[in-house]
Amino acid sequence: MSGEVQEQEHELLTLADFTFEDSKETITLKIQQVIEGDYGLYMWDSSKVLAEYLWQKRSQFSGCRVLELGAGTGLPGILLAASGANVVLTDRHNGLRVLENLRSSVITNNPVHWKRNGIEVPSFIQASVIGFSWGLFNSQILSLEPFDVIVGADLFYDNIGDYENILASVIYFLRQKPGAKFYTTYHVRNSTEKLFSLLPKWNLKSQIVPLSSSIFEKYQVTASIQLIEICLA
């Protein structure tokens, strides 16, 4: 990861490069962050871990409709859009600066430039940004077509009061599409035990998805970050 820093309207902006690669393909995404801004304006470690997992499994998501909840800077969702998914990125409806920053990152990465077998290939992405506060379903949210996959990074942190609203949102979208799944990363905290106790109430089940140690090594982040897959019970 690398990037540049610039000052704009009294905010310290960074445009960070996130590179994903394997033996055949490489892609670099540019994600805008605001230093010392709203917590939705900078990159969390769980977002990097989720994005790297999705990169490794990207062929499974090509052509899918994907919803990212609490997208923040939007790295996982933008990566999936670059990999061929049709993505809707969301964050709270009154977080106008966060939504503006998300739209800026979508524009910056459209088109994205792949390197496939050493040849650069531009590709346009399908990604839109809308405001959605967990549990508040307005006409725009209710009119969305069903999603195959839902993703979210570090949604379940210390504010336990949000957990039920998040799960209410997740189960609404899961019920729209048989077989839909929700992938979310989180830091293991005492408060996250509450998540697992709530799942049966919402008729949901989960399983922990193993993560390669190379993901934690790449970003130099703690292995206390876990990924779970949630679906209807």
Short mmCIF file of C-alpha atoms in Angstrom, two decimals:
data_model
loop_
_atom_site.label_atom_id
_atom_site.label_comp_id
_atom_site.label_asym_id
_atom_site.label_seq_id
_atom_site.Cartn_x
_atom_site.Cartn_y
_atom_site.Cartn_z
CA MET A 1 0.00 0.00 0.00
CA SER A 2 1.24 3.47 -0.86
CA GLY A 3 -0.31 6.86 -1.37
CA GLU A 4 -0.14 10.60 -1.46
CA VAL A 5 -1.36 13.27 0.94
CA GLN A 6 -3.01 16.55 0.04
CA GLU A 7 -4.84 19.26 1.95
CA GLN A 8 -8.28 20.26 0.74
CA GLU A 9 -10.77 22.58 2.43
CA HIS A 10 -8.93 22.24 5.76
CA GLU A 11 -9.07 18.45 5.58
CA LEU A 12 -6.00 16.28 5.26
CA LEU A 13 -6.80 13.84 2.45
CA THR A 14 -4.85 10.74 1.55
CA LEU A 15 -5.18 8.79 -1.66
CA ALA A 16 -3.88 5.35 -0.78
CA ASP A 17 -3.04 2.61 -3.27
CA PHE A 18 -4.15 -0.94 -2.45
CA THR A 19 -2.67 -3.60 -4.71
CA PHE A 20 -4.07 -7.11 -5.10
CA GLU A 21 -2.16 -9.67 -7.10
CA ASP A 22 -1.60 -13.30 -7.89
CA SER A 23 0.43 -15.14 -10.52
CA LYS A 24 -1.84 -14.03 -13.37
CA GLU A 25 -3.55 -10.78 -12.40
CA THR A 26 -2.78 -7.53 -10.61
CA ILE A 27 -5.04 -4.62 -9.78
CA THR A 28 -4.40 -1.41 -7.85
CA LEU A 29 -7.28 0.54 -6.33
CA LYS A 30 -7.03 4.13 -5.14
CA ILE A 31 -9.01 4.81 -1.98
CA GLN A 32 -9.47 8.30 -0.57
CA GLN A 33 -9.32 8.75 3.20
CA VAL A 34 -9.50 11.75 5.53
CA ILE A 35 -6.99 11.79 8.36
CA GLU A 36 -8.61 12.48 11.74
CA GLY A 37 -12.02 12.63 10.08
CA ASP A 38 -15.25 10.74 10.76
CA TYR A 39 -14.63 7.06 11.57
CA GLY A 40 -16.19 6.25 8.20
CA LEU A 41 -13.55 8.30 6.40
CA TYR A 42 -10.50 6.15 7.06
CA MET A 43 -9.52 2.56 6.47
CA TRP A 44 -10.04 -0.01 9.19
CA ASP A 45 -7.92 -3.16 9.35
CA SER A 46 -11.02 -5.36 9.09
CA SER A 47 -11.79 -3.76 5.73
CA LYS A 48 -8.35 -4.67 4.38
CA VAL A 49 -8.69 -8.26 5.59
CA LEU A 50 -12.16 -8.63 4.07
CA ALA A 51 -11.01 -7.16 0.77
CA GLU A 52 -8.05 -9.54 0.56
CA TYR A 53 -10.30 -12.54 1.22
CA LEU A 54 -12.73 -11.38 -1.46
CA TRP A 55 -9.83 -10.96 -3.88
CA GLN A 56 -8.76 -14.55 -3.30
CA LYS A 57 -12.34 -15.73 -3.96
CA ARG A 58 -13.22 -13.11 -6.60
CA SER A 59 -14.29 -15.58 -9.28
CA GLN A 60 -17.21 -16.61 -7.03
CA PHE A 61 -18.59 -13.07 -7.01
CA SER A 62 -18.24 -12.03 -10.65
CA GLY A 63 -21.69 -11.25 -12.03
CA CYS A 64 -23.28 -11.14 -8.56
CA ARG A 65 -25.30 -8.30 -7.12
CA VAL A 66 -23.48 -7.20 -3.96
CA LEU A 67 -24.48 -4.88 -1.12
CA GLU A 68 -21.87 -3.40 1.19
CA LEU A 69 -23.22 -2.23 4.54
CA GLY A 70 -21.39 0.45 6.52
CA ALA A 71 -19.00 0.76 3.59
CA GLY A 72 -16.91 3.62 4.99
CA THR A 73 -14.13 4.05 2.45
CA GLY A 74 -15.53 1.17 0.38
CA LEU A 75 -12.48 -0.98 -0.33
CA PRO A 76 -14.22 -4.41 -0.27
CA GLY A 77 -17.16 -3.27 -2.39
CA ILE A 78 -15.06 -1.41 -4.94
CA LEU A 79 -12.78 -4.44 -5.25
CA LEU A 80 -15.80 -6.66 -5.98
CA ALA A 81 -17.08 -4.15 -8.53
CA ALA A 82 -13.67 -4.22 -10.20
CA SER A 83 -13.91 -8.03 -10.23
CA GLY A 84 -17.17 -8.00 -12.18
CA ALA A 85 -19.89 -7.66 -9.52
CA ASN A 86 -22.69 -5.08 -9.61
CA VAL A 87 -22.26 -3.32 -6.27
CA VAL A 88 -24.30 -0.95 -4.12
CA LEU A 89 -22.20 0.77 -1.44
CA THR A 90 -24.06 2.14 1.57
CA ASP A 91 -23.35 4.12 4.69
CA ARG A 92 -25.59 6.02 7.07
CA HIS A 93 -27.98 8.39 5.31
CA ASN A 94 -26.92 11.46 7.30
CA GLY A 95 -23.20 10.83 6.84
CA LEU A 96 -23.00 13.11 3.83
CA ARG A 97 -19.22 13.51 3.95
CA VAL A 98 -18.73 9.74 4.07
CA LEU A 99 -21.08 9.22 1.12
CA GLU A 100 -19.32 11.98 -0.83
CA ASN A 101 -15.97 10.35 -0.14
CA LEU A 102 -17.32 6.97 -1.29
CA ARG A 103 -18.55 8.45 -4.57
CA SER A 104 -15.17 10.08 -5.10
CA SER A 105 -13.40 6.72 -4.74
CA VAL A 106 -15.82 5.07 -7.17
CA ILE A 107 -15.13 7.79 -9.75
CA THR A 108 -11.37 7.59 -9.18
CA ASN A 109 -11.43 3.84 -9.89
CA ASN A 110 -13.60 3.98 -12.99
CA PRO A 111 -12.05 2.60 -15.05
CA VAL A 112 -9.74 0.32 -13.11
CA HIS A 113 -6.58 -0.95 -14.77
CA TRP A 114 -5.85 -4.65 -14.56
CA LYS A 115 -2.59 -6.25 -15.50
CA ARG A 116 -3.27 -9.69 -16.94
CA ASN A 117 -0.25 -11.71 -17.97
CA GLY A 118 1.69 -8.45 -18.14
CA ILE A 119 -0.85 -6.68 -20.36
CA GLU A 120 -2.76 -3.65 -19.02
CA VAL A 121 -6.51 -3.96 -19.47
CA PRO A 122 -8.88 -1.10 -18.50
CA SER A 123 -12.26 -2.12 -17.13
CA PHE A 124 -15.29 -0.07 -16.09
CA ILE A 125 -16.98 -0.93 -12.81
CA GLN A 126 -20.65 -1.02 -11.83
CA ALA A 127 -20.96 0.61 -8.41
CA SER A 128 -23.44 3.06 -6.93
CA VAL A 129 -23.59 4.81 -3.56
CA ILE A 130 -26.70 5.41 -1.46
CA GLY A 131 -27.43 6.39 2.12
CA PHE A 132 -28.77 3.66 4.38
CA SER A 133 -28.93 3.75 8.15
CA TRP A 134 -29.32 0.26 9.59
CA GLY A 135 -32.95 -0.64 10.21
CA LEU A 136 -34.40 2.43 8.47
CA PHE A 137 -36.04 1.27 5.25
CA ASN A 138 -37.07 4.13 2.96
CA SER A 139 -38.57 3.80 -0.51
CA GLN A 140 -35.12 3.82 -2.16
CA ILE A 141 -33.94 0.86 -0.09
CA LEU A 142 -37.20 -1.05 -0.54
CA SER A 143 -37.00 -0.62 -4.31
CA LEU A 144 -33.54 -2.23 -4.61
CA GLU A 145 -33.34 -5.48 -6.53
CA PRO A 146 -32.31 -8.55 -4.49
CA PHE A 147 -28.65 -9.14 -3.69
CA ASP A 148 -26.70 -12.37 -3.95
CA VAL A 149 -24.06 -11.29 -1.45
CA ILE A 150 -23.87 -8.82 1.43
CA VAL A 151 -20.53 -7.71 2.86
CA GLY A 152 -19.48 -5.49 5.73
CA ALA A 153 -16.31 -4.81 7.69
CA ASP A 154 -16.18 -4.06 11.43
CA LEU A 155 -19.91 -3.47 11.73
CA PHE A 156 -20.04 -5.21 15.11
CA TYR A 157 -17.90 -3.19 17.49
CA ASP A 158 -18.51 -1.73 20.96
CA ASN A 159 -21.93 -0.16 20.30
CA ILE A 160 -24.05 -3.21 21.06
CA GLY A 161 -27.18 -1.13 20.58
CA ASP A 162 -26.57 -1.22 16.82
CA TYR A 163 -26.43 -5.01 16.57
CA GLU A 164 -30.19 -5.60 16.28
CA ASN A 165 -30.58 -2.89 13.64
CA ILE A 166 -27.73 -4.41 11.63
CA LEU A 167 -29.24 -7.89 11.85
CA ALA A 168 -32.69 -6.55 10.96
CA SER A 169 -31.13 -5.07 7.82
CA VAL A 170 -29.19 -8.23 7.00
CA ILE A 171 -32.17 -10.57 7.35
CA TYR A 172 -34.34 -8.31 5.20
CA PHE A 173 -31.88 -8.59 2.31
CA LEU A 174 -31.17 -12.30 2.86
CA ARG A 175 -34.88 -13.05 2.60
CA GLN A 176 -35.06 -11.32 -0.77
CA LYS A 177 -32.78 -13.86 -2.44
CA PRO A 178 -32.70 -17.59 -1.64
CA GLY A 179 -29.15 -18.70 -0.94
CA ALA A 180 -27.84 -15.18 -0.29
CA LYS A 181 -24.95 -14.89 2.17
CA PHE A 182 -23.48 -12.19 4.40
CA TYR A 183 -19.70 -11.99 4.90
CA THR A 184 -18.39 -9.78 7.68
CA THR A 185 -15.06 -9.27 9.41
CA TYR A 186 -14.73 -8.11 12.99
CA HIS A 187 -12.20 -7.72 15.77
CA VAL A 188 -12.75 -10.29 18.50
CA ARG A 189 -13.98 -8.29 21.49
CA ASN A 190 -16.03 -9.09 24.55
CA SER A 191 -18.96 -7.29 22.93
CA THR A 192 -18.95 -9.50 19.83
CA GLU A 193 -20.15 -12.45 21.91
CA LYS A 194 -23.48 -10.64 21.91
CA LEU A 195 -23.67 -11.06 18.13
CA PHE A 196 -23.64 -14.85 18.32
CA SER A 197 -26.25 -14.89 21.08
CA LEU A 198 -28.58 -12.81 18.87
CA LEU A 199 -28.37 -14.92 15.71
CA PRO A 200 -30.92 -17.60 16.74
CA LYS A 201 -33.42 -14.85 17.62
CA TRP A 202 -33.21 -13.61 14.02
CA ASN A 203 -33.30 -17.14 12.56
CA LEU A 204 -29.71 -16.81 11.36
CA LYS A 205 -26.74 -19.14 11.54
CA SER A 206 -23.03 -18.51 11.13
CA GLN A 207 -19.74 -20.21 10.52
CA ILE A 208 -16.21 -18.93 10.88
CA VAL A 209 -14.34 -18.74 7.57
CA PRO A 210 -10.63 -19.63 7.87
CA LEU A 211 -8.25 -16.88 6.77
CA SER A 212 -4.78 -17.36 5.35
CA SER A 213 -1.93 -16.10 7.53
CA SER A 214 -0.61 -14.32 4.44
CA ILE A 215 -3.49 -11.83 4.72
CA PHE A 216 -2.43 -10.75 8.20
CA GLU A 217 1.21 -10.65 7.17
CA LYS A 218 0.51 -8.49 4.12
CA TYR A 219 -1.20 -5.76 6.12
CA GLN A 220 0.67 -6.35 9.37
CA VAL A 221 -2.58 -6.58 11.28
CA THR A 222 -3.60 -8.66 14.26
CA ALA A 223 -4.87 -12.19 13.82
CA SER A 224 -7.70 -11.34 16.24
CA ILE A 225 -9.71 -10.27 13.17
CA GLN A 226 -12.14 -13.00 12.13
CA LEU A 227 -14.42 -13.52 9.14
CA ILE A 228 -17.84 -15.12 9.44
CA GLU A 229 -20.43 -16.17 6.92
CA ILE A 230 -24.05 -15.63 7.97
CA CYS A 231 -27.13 -17.02 6.25
CA LEU A 232 -30.73 -17.94 7.03
CA ALA A 233 -31.06 -20.86 9.42
#
